[in-house]
Amino acid sequence: MLACNWDAAPDENQDSGEHKIKITTTVNMVSDLVRQIGGEHVEVVEIMGPGVDPHLYKASANDVAKLQKADVIFHVGLLLEGKLEEVLGKLKAGGKPVYAVTENIDTTRLLKPDEFEGHFDPHIWFEVPLWKETIDVVVAGLSQLDPDHKTDYKANGNSTKARMDELHQWAETKGAEIPLDKRILVTSHDAYNYFGRAYGFKVVGLQGISTVSEAGLADRTKLVDFIKLQKVKAIFVETTVNPEAIKAIAADAGVKVGGELFSDAMGERGQMEGKLDLGTYEGMIRHNLTTIVNALR
Ligand SMILES: [Zn+2]
C-alpha cells in the first residue's frame, strides 16, 4: 500500500480522505504525462518550469527537498537532465521509486547524432509515436505504488495513447502542407532531430551545426549562405535558448524569425493560444508545427 509520508494538509477536494500520490517530475512534458495517467489520484510537483534548459540545470536545495518528499519521481532520462543524474541516482539507490520514462524504449528507434558524443538524443517528445512509448512506464510505476487504482492508470494510459495517435496523424497532415524540399527547420539547438525524422523536415541547429547537417556548415556565415541558397523563408528561436544568435543570423540572411518554438520545456499551464493550452504536450506540438508551417508557407 501507498505510504503517505507528506506533511501536507488533508485534501480538501477528496471526501474519501484518500491520500494522493506525490509525484515529483523534472521537465514539464513529464508533468503533463503523469497528470494524464495519474488523473485524480496524483499530485504533481515539478522542478523545471517553462523556459528552463534541462541540459544545464542543477538541483537547488529546494529541488532536492521536492525530490526527497516525493512518493515517486519521473524524469525523461537519456541524460536530458544531465546535472540531476547524480542526485536521482542516489535517491534511487536509497530505495525511492525513480523512473526514467524513456527506460523501456527500443534503442534501435533512438537517434545517436555525432554531437551527442556517443549518447542517444534525448529529445524524443517531438516524435509523437516515440513519446507514446513512455506511457507504459508511468502506468506500471503508478500501479506498483498504488495497486488499488491500477485499472484507472491502465484506462488513462490507453486514452492517452489514443490521443497521441490522433495528434501524430494531425502532425503528419499539417507537415505535409509544406512541399518536402521546403521543409527546412533552422533553429538554435539540436532538439528537433526526431521531429525532423517523423514529419519530413531537414533540421539544422546552430549549436552542433557542424555535425548535424552537411559538412561545411561550420559557422554562422555558412549558415547564412545555406539559408540564402535554400531560399529558406524563416528561421526560429526557442523558448529555452537565448534568441540573439538566431536573430542576428536572420538579419544577415534577410529572412524573418518565424516565431518562437518550444523545445525542452512547454509553456505555462493555462497559457492559452486560441484553443490551445500551451502548458500541455498536445498544445506544445500543435503550436510548434503550426508556427513552422505558417512561417514556411
Ligand atoms: Zn535540448
PDB file of C-alpha atoms and ligand atoms in Angstrom:
ATOM      1  CA  MET A   1       0.000   0.000   0.000  1.00  0.00           C
ATOM      2  CA  LEU A   2       0.916   3.539  -0.505  1.00  0.00           C
ATOM      3  CA  ALA A   3       2.647   5.155   2.407  1.00  0.00           C
ATOM      4  CA  CYS A   4       1.687   8.772   2.639  1.00  0.00           C
ATOM      5  CA  ASN A   5       4.706  10.427   4.138  1.00  0.00           C
ATOM      6  CA  TRP A   6       3.969  14.054   3.321  1.00  0.00           C
ATOM      7  CA  ASP A   7       3.199  16.704   5.820  1.00  0.00           C
ATOM      8  CA  ALA A   8       0.531  18.171   3.583  1.00  0.00           C
ATOM      9  CA  ALA A   9      -2.883  19.195   4.807  1.00  0.00           C
ATOM     10  CA  PRO A  10      -5.686  16.742   4.055  1.00  0.00           C
ATOM     11  CA  ASP A  11      -7.048  17.073   0.533  1.00  0.00           C
ATOM     12  CA  GLU A  12      -9.981  19.416   0.549  1.00  0.00           C
ATOM     13  CA  ASN A  13     -11.434  18.125  -2.691  1.00  0.00           C
ATOM     14  CA  GLN A  14     -11.467  14.488  -1.653  1.00  0.00           C
ATOM     15  CA  ASP A  15     -14.310  13.327   0.551  1.00  0.00           C
ATOM     16  CA  SER A  16     -12.867   9.829   0.966  1.00  0.00           C
ATOM     17  CA  GLY A  17      -9.827  11.107   2.819  1.00  0.00           C
ATOM     18  CA  GLU A  18      -7.717   9.331   0.214  1.00  0.00           C
ATOM     19  CA  HIS A  19      -4.120  10.493   0.033  1.00  0.00           C
ATOM     20  CA  LYS A  20      -2.886  11.454  -3.379  1.00  0.00           C
ATOM     21  CA  ILE A  21       0.375  10.095  -4.688  1.00  0.00           C
ATOM     22  CA  LYS A  22       3.021  12.790  -4.550  1.00  0.00           C
ATOM     23  CA  ILE A  23       4.906  12.799  -7.821  1.00  0.00           C
ATOM     24  CA  THR A  24       7.938  14.956  -8.454  1.00  0.00           C
ATOM     25  CA  THR A  25       8.979  15.442 -12.078  1.00  0.00           C
ATOM     26  CA  THR A  26      11.850  17.221 -13.768  1.00  0.00           C
ATOM     27  CA  VAL A  27      10.626  18.870 -17.009  1.00  0.00           C
ATOM     28  CA  ASN A  28       7.022  19.849 -17.634  1.00  0.00           C
ATOM     29  CA  MET A  29       6.493  17.430 -20.539  1.00  0.00           C
ATOM     30  CA  VAL A  30       6.780  14.670 -17.950  1.00  0.00           C
ATOM     31  CA  SER A  31       4.421  16.539 -15.606  1.00  0.00           C
ATOM     32  CA  ASP A  32       1.742  16.573 -18.283  1.00  0.00           C
ATOM     33  CA  LEU A  33       2.284  12.879 -18.993  1.00  0.00           C
ATOM     34  CA  VAL A  34       1.919  11.813 -15.367  1.00  0.00           C
ATOM     35  CA  ARG A  35      -1.112  14.070 -14.878  1.00  0.00           C
ATOM     36  CA  GLN A  36      -2.845  12.455 -17.853  1.00  0.00           C
ATOM     37  CA  ILE A  37      -2.192   8.982 -16.475  1.00  0.00           C
ATOM     38  CA  GLY A  38      -2.462   9.616 -12.747  1.00  0.00           C
ATOM     39  CA  GLY A  39      -5.587  11.738 -13.035  1.00  0.00           C
ATOM     40  CA  GLU A  40      -7.313  12.458  -9.752  1.00  0.00           C
ATOM     41  CA  HIS A  41      -5.052  10.115  -7.804  1.00  0.00           C
ATOM     42  CA  VAL A  42      -1.885  12.159  -8.085  1.00  0.00           C
ATOM     43  CA  GLU A  43      -0.426  15.499  -7.150  1.00  0.00           C
ATOM     44  CA  VAL A  44       2.447  16.725  -9.277  1.00  0.00           C
ATOM     45  CA  VAL A  45       5.328  18.973  -8.311  1.00  0.00           C
ATOM     46  CA  GLU A  46       7.951  19.809 -10.935  1.00  0.00           C
ATOM     47  CA  ILE A  47      11.474  21.073 -10.683  1.00  0.00           C
ATOM     48  CA  MET A  48      11.854  22.856 -14.001  1.00  0.00           C
ATOM     49  CA  GLY A  49       9.113  25.087 -15.302  1.00  0.00           C
ATOM     50  CA  PRO A  50       8.626  26.867 -18.631  1.00  0.00           C
ATOM     51  CA  GLY A  51      11.714  28.335 -20.265  1.00  0.00           C
ATOM     52  CA  VAL A  52      14.222  26.261 -18.303  1.00  0.00           C
ATOM     53  CA  ASP A  53      17.037  24.444 -20.117  1.00  0.00           C
ATOM     54  CA  PRO A  54      17.295  20.943 -18.631  1.00  0.00           C
ATOM     55  CA  HIS A  55      20.734  20.270 -20.122  1.00  0.00           C
ATOM     56  CA  LEU A  56      22.319  22.849 -17.834  1.00  0.00           C
ATOM     57  CA  TYR A  57      20.001  22.717 -14.844  1.00  0.00           C
ATOM     58  CA  LYS A  58      21.488  21.991 -11.429  1.00  0.00           C
ATOM     59  CA  ALA A  59      19.374  20.977  -8.436  1.00  0.00           C
ATOM     60  CA  SER A  60      18.936  23.556  -5.676  1.00  0.00           C
ATOM     61  CA  ALA A  61      18.440  22.573  -2.052  1.00  0.00           C
ATOM     62  CA  ASN A  62      14.740  23.226  -2.574  1.00  0.00           C
ATOM     63  CA  ASP A  63      14.696  20.844  -5.555  1.00  0.00           C
ATOM     64  CA  VAL A  64      16.381  18.139  -3.528  1.00  0.00           C
ATOM     65  CA  ALA A  65      13.688  18.578  -0.867  1.00  0.00           C
ATOM     66  CA  LYS A  66      10.978  18.213  -3.532  1.00  0.00           C
ATOM     67  CA  LEU A  67      12.636  15.025  -4.739  1.00  0.00           C
ATOM     68  CA  GLN A  68      13.051  13.624  -1.242  1.00  0.00           C
ATOM     69  CA  LYS A  69       9.412  14.264  -0.345  1.00  0.00           C
ATOM     70  CA  ALA A  70       8.057  12.507  -3.422  1.00  0.00           C
ATOM     71  CA  ASP A  71       6.424   9.091  -3.292  1.00  0.00           C
ATOM     72  CA  VAL A  72       7.728   8.567  -6.808  1.00  0.00           C
ATOM     73  CA  ILE A  73       9.912  10.506  -9.247  1.00  0.00           C
ATOM     74  CA  PHE A  74       9.559  10.535 -13.030  1.00  0.00           C
ATOM     75  CA  HIS A  75      12.095  12.120 -15.370  1.00  0.00           C
ATOM     76  CA  VAL A  76      12.980  11.870 -19.068  1.00  0.00           C
ATOM     77  CA  GLY A  77      16.350  10.164 -18.807  1.00  0.00           C
ATOM     78  CA  LEU A  78      18.764   9.630 -21.740  1.00  0.00           C
ATOM     79  CA  LEU A  79      20.919  12.222 -19.936  1.00  0.00           C
ATOM     80  CA  LEU A  80      18.491  15.058 -20.748  1.00  0.00           C
ATOM     81  CA  GLU A  81      18.716  16.130 -17.116  1.00  0.00           C
ATOM     82  CA  GLY A  82      22.461  15.580 -17.111  1.00  0.00           C
ATOM     83  CA  LYS A  83      23.286  17.504 -13.948  1.00  0.00           C
ATOM     84  CA  LEU A  84      20.497  15.831 -11.946  1.00  0.00           C
ATOM     85  CA  GLU A  85      21.650  12.289 -12.717  1.00  0.00           C
ATOM     86  CA  GLU A  86      23.721  12.054  -9.576  1.00  0.00           C
ATOM     87  CA  VAL A  87      21.016  13.131  -7.144  1.00  0.00           C
ATOM     88  CA  LEU A  88      18.415  10.950  -8.904  1.00  0.00           C
ATOM     89  CA  GLY A  89      20.803   8.019  -8.756  1.00  0.00           C
ATOM     90  CA  LYS A  90      21.366   8.493  -5.030  1.00  0.00           C
ATOM     91  CA  LEU A  91      17.634   8.627  -4.301  1.00  0.00           C
ATOM     92  CA  LYS A  92      17.065   5.503  -6.350  1.00  0.00           C
ATOM     93  CA  ALA A  93      19.892   3.708  -4.565  1.00  0.00           C
ATOM     94  CA  GLY A  94      18.239   4.722  -1.292  1.00  0.00           C
ATOM     95  CA  GLY A  95      15.015   2.943  -2.262  1.00  0.00           C
ATOM     96  CA  LYS A  96      12.965   5.797  -3.756  1.00  0.00           C
ATOM     97  CA  PRO A  97      10.988   4.769  -6.860  1.00  0.00           C
ATOM     98  CA  VAL A  98      12.677   6.751  -9.663  1.00  0.00           C
ATOM     99  CA  TYR A  99      11.701   6.149 -13.276  1.00  0.00           C
ATOM    100  CA  ALA A 100      13.166   7.477 -16.485  1.00  0.00           C
ATOM    101  CA  VAL A 101      10.107   7.448 -18.735  1.00  0.00           C
ATOM    102  CA  THR A 102      12.378   6.507 -21.648  1.00  0.00           C
ATOM    103  CA  GLU A 103      13.796   3.452 -19.904  1.00  0.00           C
ATOM    104  CA  ASN A 104      11.940   0.825 -21.953  1.00  0.00           C
ATOM    105  CA  ILE A 105      12.177   2.408 -25.378  1.00  0.00           C
ATOM    106  CA  ASP A 106      13.620   0.148 -28.021  1.00  0.00           C
ATOM    107  CA  THR A 107      17.029   1.742 -28.522  1.00  0.00           C
ATOM    108  CA  THR A 108      17.041   0.868 -32.231  1.00  0.00           C
ATOM    109  CA  ARG A 109      14.418   3.622 -32.587  1.00  0.00           C
ATOM    110  CA  LEU A 110      16.674   6.216 -30.948  1.00  0.00           C
ATOM    111  CA  LEU A 111      18.994   8.587 -32.772  1.00  0.00           C
ATOM    112  CA  LYS A 112      22.632   8.933 -31.849  1.00  0.00           C
ATOM    113  CA  PRO A 113      23.833  12.080 -33.638  1.00  0.00           C
ATOM    114  CA  ASP A 114      27.563  12.779 -33.643  1.00  0.00           C
ATOM    115  CA  GLU A 115      27.205  15.896 -31.487  1.00  0.00           C
ATOM    116  CA  PHE A 116      25.838  13.815 -28.609  1.00  0.00           C
ATOM    117  CA  GLU A 117      29.212  12.133 -28.357  1.00  0.00           C
ATOM    118  CA  GLY A 118      28.098   8.533 -28.176  1.00  0.00           C
ATOM    119  CA  HIS A 119      24.864   9.192 -26.262  1.00  0.00           C
ATOM    120  CA  PHE A 120      21.319   8.927 -27.535  1.00  0.00           C
ATOM    121  CA  ASP A 121      19.483  12.099 -28.480  1.00  0.00           C
ATOM    122  CA  PRO A 122      17.028  12.631 -25.585  1.00  0.00           C
ATOM    123  CA  HIS A 123      14.522  14.935 -27.366  1.00  0.00           C
ATOM    124  CA  ILE A 124      12.092  12.130 -28.146  1.00  0.00           C
ATOM    125  CA  TRP A 125       8.893  14.043 -27.296  1.00  0.00           C
ATOM    126  CA  PHE A 126       8.916  15.652 -30.732  1.00  0.00           C
ATOM    127  CA  GLU A 127       8.250  12.314 -32.441  1.00  0.00           C
ATOM    128  CA  VAL A 128       4.811  11.615 -31.038  1.00  0.00           C
ATOM    129  CA  PRO A 129       4.806   7.801 -31.529  1.00  0.00           C
ATOM    130  CA  LEU A 130       8.105   7.627 -29.644  1.00  0.00           C
ATOM    131  CA  TRP A 131       6.808   9.721 -26.733  1.00  0.00           C
ATOM    132  CA  LYS A 132       3.804   7.395 -26.652  1.00  0.00           C
ATOM    133  CA  GLU A 133       6.248   4.622 -25.722  1.00  0.00           C
ATOM    134  CA  THR A 134       6.807   6.328 -22.358  1.00  0.00           C
ATOM    135  CA  ILE A 135       3.203   5.818 -21.219  1.00  0.00           C
ATOM    136  CA  ASP A 136       3.600   2.207 -20.092  1.00  0.00           C
ATOM    137  CA  VAL A 137       6.464   3.136 -17.748  1.00  0.00           C
ATOM    138  CA  VAL A 138       4.209   5.622 -15.955  1.00  0.00           C
ATOM    139  CA  VAL A 139       1.253   3.213 -15.860  1.00  0.00           C
ATOM    140  CA  ALA A 140       3.467   0.473 -14.397  1.00  0.00           C
ATOM    141  CA  GLY A 141       5.180   2.782 -11.912  1.00  0.00           C
ATOM    142  CA  LEU A 142       1.928   4.198 -10.539  1.00  0.00           C
ATOM    143  CA  SER A 143       0.274   0.764 -10.472  1.00  0.00           C
ATOM    144  CA  GLN A 144       3.123  -0.684  -8.474  1.00  0.00           C
ATOM    145  CA  LEU A 145       2.895   2.094  -5.912  1.00  0.00           C
ATOM    146  CA  ASP A 146      -0.887   2.226  -5.803  1.00  0.00           C
ATOM    147  CA  PRO A 147      -2.339  -1.119  -6.962  1.00  0.00           C
ATOM    148  CA  ASP A 148      -5.835  -0.157  -5.759  1.00  0.00           C
ATOM    149  CA  HIS A 149      -6.146   2.184  -8.747  1.00  0.00           C
ATOM    150  CA  LYS A 150      -4.290   0.228 -11.377  1.00  0.00           C
ATOM    151  CA  THR A 151      -7.362  -0.150 -13.598  1.00  0.00           C
ATOM    152  CA  ASP A 152      -7.650   3.646 -13.672  1.00  0.00           C
ATOM    153  CA  TYR A 153      -3.993   4.048 -14.624  1.00  0.00           C
ATOM    154  CA  LYS A 154      -4.364   1.472 -17.362  1.00  0.00           C
ATOM    155  CA  ALA A 155      -7.502   3.141 -18.750  1.00  0.00           C
ATOM    156  CA  ASN A 156      -5.923   6.606 -18.601  1.00  0.00           C
ATOM    157  CA  GLY A 157      -2.820   5.245 -20.299  1.00  0.00           C
ATOM    158  CA  ASN A 158      -4.921   3.812 -23.109  1.00  0.00           C
ATOM    159  CA  SER A 159      -6.834   7.036 -23.657  1.00  0.00           C
ATOM    160  CA  THR A 160      -3.562   8.999 -23.633  1.00  0.00           C
ATOM    161  CA  LYS A 161      -2.205   6.652 -26.293  1.00  0.00           C
ATOM    162  CA  ALA A 162      -5.303   7.183 -28.417  1.00  0.00           C
ATOM    163  CA  ARG A 163      -4.930  10.963 -28.151  1.00  0.00           C
ATOM    164  CA  MET A 164      -1.281  10.733 -29.163  1.00  0.00           C
ATOM    165  CA  ASP A 165      -2.226   8.618 -32.202  1.00  0.00           C
ATOM    166  CA  GLU A 166      -4.640  11.336 -33.234  1.00  0.00           C
ATOM    167  CA  LEU A 167      -2.056  14.055 -32.603  1.00  0.00           C
ATOM    168  CA  HIS A 168       0.518  12.213 -34.728  1.00  0.00           C
ATOM    169  CA  GLN A 169      -1.927  11.911 -37.627  1.00  0.00           C
ATOM    170  CA  TRP A 170      -2.718  15.605 -37.368  1.00  0.00           C
ATOM    171  CA  ALA A 171       1.010  16.431 -37.342  1.00  0.00           C
ATOM    172  CA  GLU A 172       1.706  14.329 -40.438  1.00  0.00           C
ATOM    173  CA  THR A 173      -1.095  16.076 -42.307  1.00  0.00           C
ATOM    174  CA  LYS A 174      -0.028  19.510 -41.090  1.00  0.00           C
ATOM    175  CA  GLY A 175       3.632  18.990 -42.018  1.00  0.00           C
ATOM    176  CA  ALA A 176       2.611  17.835 -45.498  1.00  0.00           C
ATOM    177  CA  GLU A 177       1.145  21.286 -46.184  1.00  0.00           C
ATOM    178  CA  ILE A 178       4.734  22.306 -46.995  1.00  0.00           C
ATOM    179  CA  PRO A 179       6.420  20.644 -50.008  1.00  0.00           C
ATOM    180  CA  LEU A 180       9.117  18.215 -48.898  1.00  0.00           C
ATOM    181  CA  ASP A 181      12.008  20.250 -50.363  1.00  0.00           C
ATOM    182  CA  LYS A 182      10.832  23.318 -48.433  1.00  0.00           C
ATOM    183  CA  ARG A 183      10.577  21.541 -45.099  1.00  0.00           C
ATOM    184  CA  ILE A 184      13.763  23.001 -43.631  1.00  0.00           C
ATOM    185  CA  LEU A 185      13.824  23.899 -39.955  1.00  0.00           C
ATOM    186  CA  VAL A 186      16.628  26.200 -38.816  1.00  0.00           C
ATOM    187  CA  THR A 187      16.702  26.755 -35.037  1.00  0.00           C
ATOM    188  CA  SER A 188      19.007  27.437 -32.102  1.00  0.00           C
ATOM    189  CA  HIS A 189      19.854  23.981 -30.876  1.00  0.00           C
ATOM    190  CA  ASP A 190      19.624  20.405 -31.947  1.00  0.00           C
ATOM    191  CA  ALA A 191      16.315  19.500 -30.267  1.00  0.00           C
ATOM    192  CA  TYR A 192      14.385  18.592 -33.388  1.00  0.00           C
ATOM    193  CA  ASN A 193      16.108  15.560 -34.884  1.00  0.00           C
ATOM    194  CA  TYR A 194      13.177  13.271 -34.019  1.00  0.00           C
ATOM    195  CA  PHE A 195      10.687  15.878 -35.179  1.00  0.00           C
ATOM    196  CA  GLY A 196      12.521  16.040 -38.490  1.00  0.00           C
ATOM    197  CA  ARG A 197      12.522  12.284 -38.888  1.00  0.00           C
ATOM    198  CA  ALA A 198       8.845  11.924 -38.035  1.00  0.00           C
ATOM    199  CA  TYR A 199       7.462  14.778 -40.113  1.00  0.00           C
ATOM    200  CA  GLY A 200       9.899  15.029 -43.009  1.00  0.00           C
ATOM    201  CA  PHE A 201      11.835  18.159 -42.048  1.00  0.00           C
ATOM    202  CA  LYS A 202      15.523  18.707 -42.642  1.00  0.00           C
ATOM    203  CA  VAL A 203      16.734  20.110 -39.338  1.00  0.00           C
ATOM    204  CA  VAL A 204      19.648  22.498 -38.983  1.00  0.00           C
ATOM    205  CA  GLY A 205      20.518  23.564 -35.460  1.00  0.00           C
ATOM    206  CA  LEU A 206      23.019  26.328 -34.876  1.00  0.00           C
ATOM    207  CA  GLN A 207      24.527  24.620 -31.836  1.00  0.00           C
ATOM    208  CA  GLY A 208      26.178  21.492 -33.140  1.00  0.00           C
ATOM    209  CA  ILE A 209      25.594  22.506 -36.701  1.00  0.00           C
ATOM    210  CA  SER A 210      28.944  21.265 -37.982  1.00  0.00           C
ATOM    211  CA  THR A 211      27.845  17.707 -37.377  1.00  0.00           C
ATOM    212  CA  VAL A 212      24.047  17.935 -37.668  1.00  0.00           C
ATOM    213  CA  SER A 213      23.962  18.779 -41.314  1.00  0.00           C
ATOM    214  CA  GLU A 214      26.156  18.698 -44.396  1.00  0.00           C
ATOM    215  CA  ALA A 215      29.842  19.074 -43.798  1.00  0.00           C
ATOM    216  CA  GLY A 216      30.953  22.657 -44.176  1.00  0.00           C
ATOM    217  CA  LEU A 217      28.105  24.363 -42.346  1.00  0.00           C
ATOM    218  CA  ALA A 218      30.572  25.141 -39.626  1.00  0.00           C
ATOM    219  CA  ASP A 219      29.817  28.695 -38.652  1.00  0.00           C
ATOM    220  CA  ARG A 220      27.252  31.447 -38.787  1.00  0.00           C
ATOM    221  CA  THR A 221      28.441  32.766 -42.127  1.00  0.00           C
ATOM    222  CA  LYS A 222      27.942  29.412 -43.725  1.00  0.00           C
ATOM    223  CA  LEU A 223      24.524  29.100 -42.113  1.00  0.00           C
ATOM    224  CA  VAL A 224      23.596  32.445 -43.631  1.00  0.00           C
ATOM    225  CA  ASP A 225      24.773  31.180 -47.023  1.00  0.00           C
ATOM    226  CA  PHE A 226      22.802  27.971 -46.546  1.00  0.00           C
ATOM    227  CA  ILE A 227      19.613  29.898 -45.756  1.00  0.00           C
ATOM    228  CA  LYS A 228      20.064  32.052 -48.850  1.00  0.00           C
ATOM    229  CA  LEU A 229      20.946  29.149 -51.122  1.00  0.00           C
ATOM    230  CA  GLN A 230      17.985  27.040 -49.981  1.00  0.00           C
ATOM    231  CA  LYS A 231      15.697  30.089 -50.082  1.00  0.00           C
ATOM    232  CA  VAL A 232      14.559  29.299 -46.524  1.00  0.00           C
ATOM    233  CA  LYS A 233      11.777  31.752 -45.725  1.00  0.00           C
ATOM    234  CA  ALA A 234      12.033  31.816 -41.948  1.00  0.00           C
ATOM    235  CA  ILE A 235      14.117  30.542 -39.054  1.00  0.00           C
ATOM    236  CA  PHE A 236      13.073  30.021 -35.447  1.00  0.00           C
ATOM    237  CA  VAL A 237      14.005  30.893 -31.883  1.00  0.00           C
ATOM    238  CA  GLU A 238      13.324  28.639 -28.911  1.00  0.00           C
ATOM    239  CA  THR A 239      11.824  29.326 -25.502  1.00  0.00           C
ATOM    240  CA  THR A 240      14.703  27.734 -23.603  1.00  0.00           C
ATOM    241  CA  VAL A 241      17.608  29.154 -25.608  1.00  0.00           C
ATOM    242  CA  ASN A 242      18.891  32.743 -25.866  1.00  0.00           C
ATOM    243  CA  PRO A 243      17.469  34.063 -29.182  1.00  0.00           C
ATOM    244  CA  GLU A 244      20.212  36.594 -30.035  1.00  0.00           C
ATOM    245  CA  ALA A 245      22.300  34.391 -32.336  1.00  0.00           C
ATOM    246  CA  ILE A 246      19.294  33.308 -34.394  1.00  0.00           C
ATOM    247  CA  LYS A 247      18.068  36.912 -34.630  1.00  0.00           C
ATOM    248  CA  ALA A 248      21.474  38.024 -35.915  1.00  0.00           C
ATOM    249  CA  ILE A 249      21.555  35.254 -38.495  1.00  0.00           C
ATOM    250  CA  ALA A 250      18.036  36.092 -39.666  1.00  0.00           C
ATOM    251  CA  ALA A 251      19.067  39.714 -40.124  1.00  0.00           C
ATOM    252  CA  ASP A 252      22.224  38.749 -42.048  1.00  0.00           C
ATOM    253  CA  ALA A 253      20.357  36.309 -44.265  1.00  0.00           C
ATOM    254  CA  GLY A 254      17.479  38.719 -44.846  1.00  0.00           C
ATOM    255  CA  VAL A 255      14.833  36.307 -43.577  1.00  0.00           C
ATOM    256  CA  LYS A 256      12.285  36.633 -40.828  1.00  0.00           C
ATOM    257  CA  VAL A 257      12.231  34.975 -37.435  1.00  0.00           C
ATOM    258  CA  GLY A 258       9.194  32.761 -37.929  1.00  0.00           C
ATOM    259  CA  GLY A 259       8.253  32.568 -34.277  1.00  0.00           C
ATOM    260  CA  GLU A 260       9.197  31.010 -31.008  1.00  0.00           C
ATOM    261  CA  LEU A 261       9.197  27.229 -30.665  1.00  0.00           C
ATOM    262  CA  PHE A 262       9.020  25.153 -27.546  1.00  0.00           C
ATOM    263  CA  SER A 263      11.999  22.860 -27.357  1.00  0.00           C
ATOM    264  CA  ASP A 264      12.979  21.493 -23.956  1.00  0.00           C
ATOM    265  CA  ALA A 265      10.051  22.876 -21.967  1.00  0.00           C
ATOM    266  CA  MET A 266       6.382  23.517 -22.665  1.00  0.00           C
ATOM    267  CA  GLY A 267       4.537  26.693 -21.761  1.00  0.00           C
ATOM    268  CA  GLU A 268       2.806  27.629 -18.535  1.00  0.00           C
ATOM    269  CA  ARG A 269      -0.316  25.603 -17.696  1.00  0.00           C
ATOM    270  CA  GLY A 270      -3.378  27.516 -18.774  1.00  0.00           C
ATOM    271  CA  GLN A 271      -1.352  29.764 -21.139  1.00  0.00           C
ATOM    272  CA  MET A 272      -3.837  29.815 -23.986  1.00  0.00           C
ATOM    273  CA  GLU A 273      -3.195  30.415 -27.679  1.00  0.00           C
ATOM    274  CA  GLY A 274      -6.652  30.276 -29.195  1.00  0.00           C
ATOM    275  CA  LYS A 275      -7.974  26.930 -28.020  1.00  0.00           C
ATOM    276  CA  LEU A 276      -4.506  25.529 -27.349  1.00  0.00           C
ATOM    277  CA  ASP A 277      -3.226  25.234 -23.812  1.00  0.00           C
ATOM    278  CA  LEU A 278       0.493  25.749 -24.325  1.00  0.00           C
ATOM    279  CA  GLY A 279       1.159  24.139 -20.965  1.00  0.00           C
ATOM    280  CA  THR A 280       0.169  20.731 -22.335  1.00  0.00           C
ATOM    281  CA  TYR A 281       2.066  18.314 -24.533  1.00  0.00           C
ATOM    282  CA  GLU A 282      -0.585  18.485 -27.217  1.00  0.00           C
ATOM    283  CA  GLY A 283      -0.578  22.282 -27.127  1.00  0.00           C
ATOM    284  CA  MET A 284       3.201  22.310 -27.479  1.00  0.00           C
ATOM    285  CA  ILE A 285       3.219  20.020 -30.512  1.00  0.00           C
ATOM    286  CA  ARG A 286       0.382  21.857 -32.229  1.00  0.00           C
ATOM    287  CA  HIS A 287       1.886  25.289 -31.520  1.00  0.00           C
ATOM    288  CA  ASN A 288       5.288  24.302 -32.902  1.00  0.00           C
ATOM    289  CA  LEU A 289       4.043  22.720 -36.087  1.00  0.00           C
ATOM    290  CA  THR A 290       1.513  25.438 -36.798  1.00  0.00           C
ATOM    291  CA  THR A 291       4.166  28.121 -36.235  1.00  0.00           C
ATOM    292  CA  ILE A 292       6.630  26.350 -38.541  1.00  0.00           C
ATOM    293  CA  VAL A 293       4.123  25.663 -41.307  1.00  0.00           C
ATOM    294  CA  ASN A 294       2.683  29.190 -41.232  1.00  0.00           C
ATOM    295  CA  ALA A 295       6.143  30.754 -41.470  1.00  0.00           C
ATOM    296  CA  LEU A 296       7.473  28.479 -44.232  1.00  0.00           C
ATOM    297  CA  ARG A 297       4.348  28.509 -46.359  1.00  0.00           C
TER     298      ARG A 297
HETATM  299 ZN    ZN B   1      17.705  20.135 -25.703  1.00  0.00          ZN
END
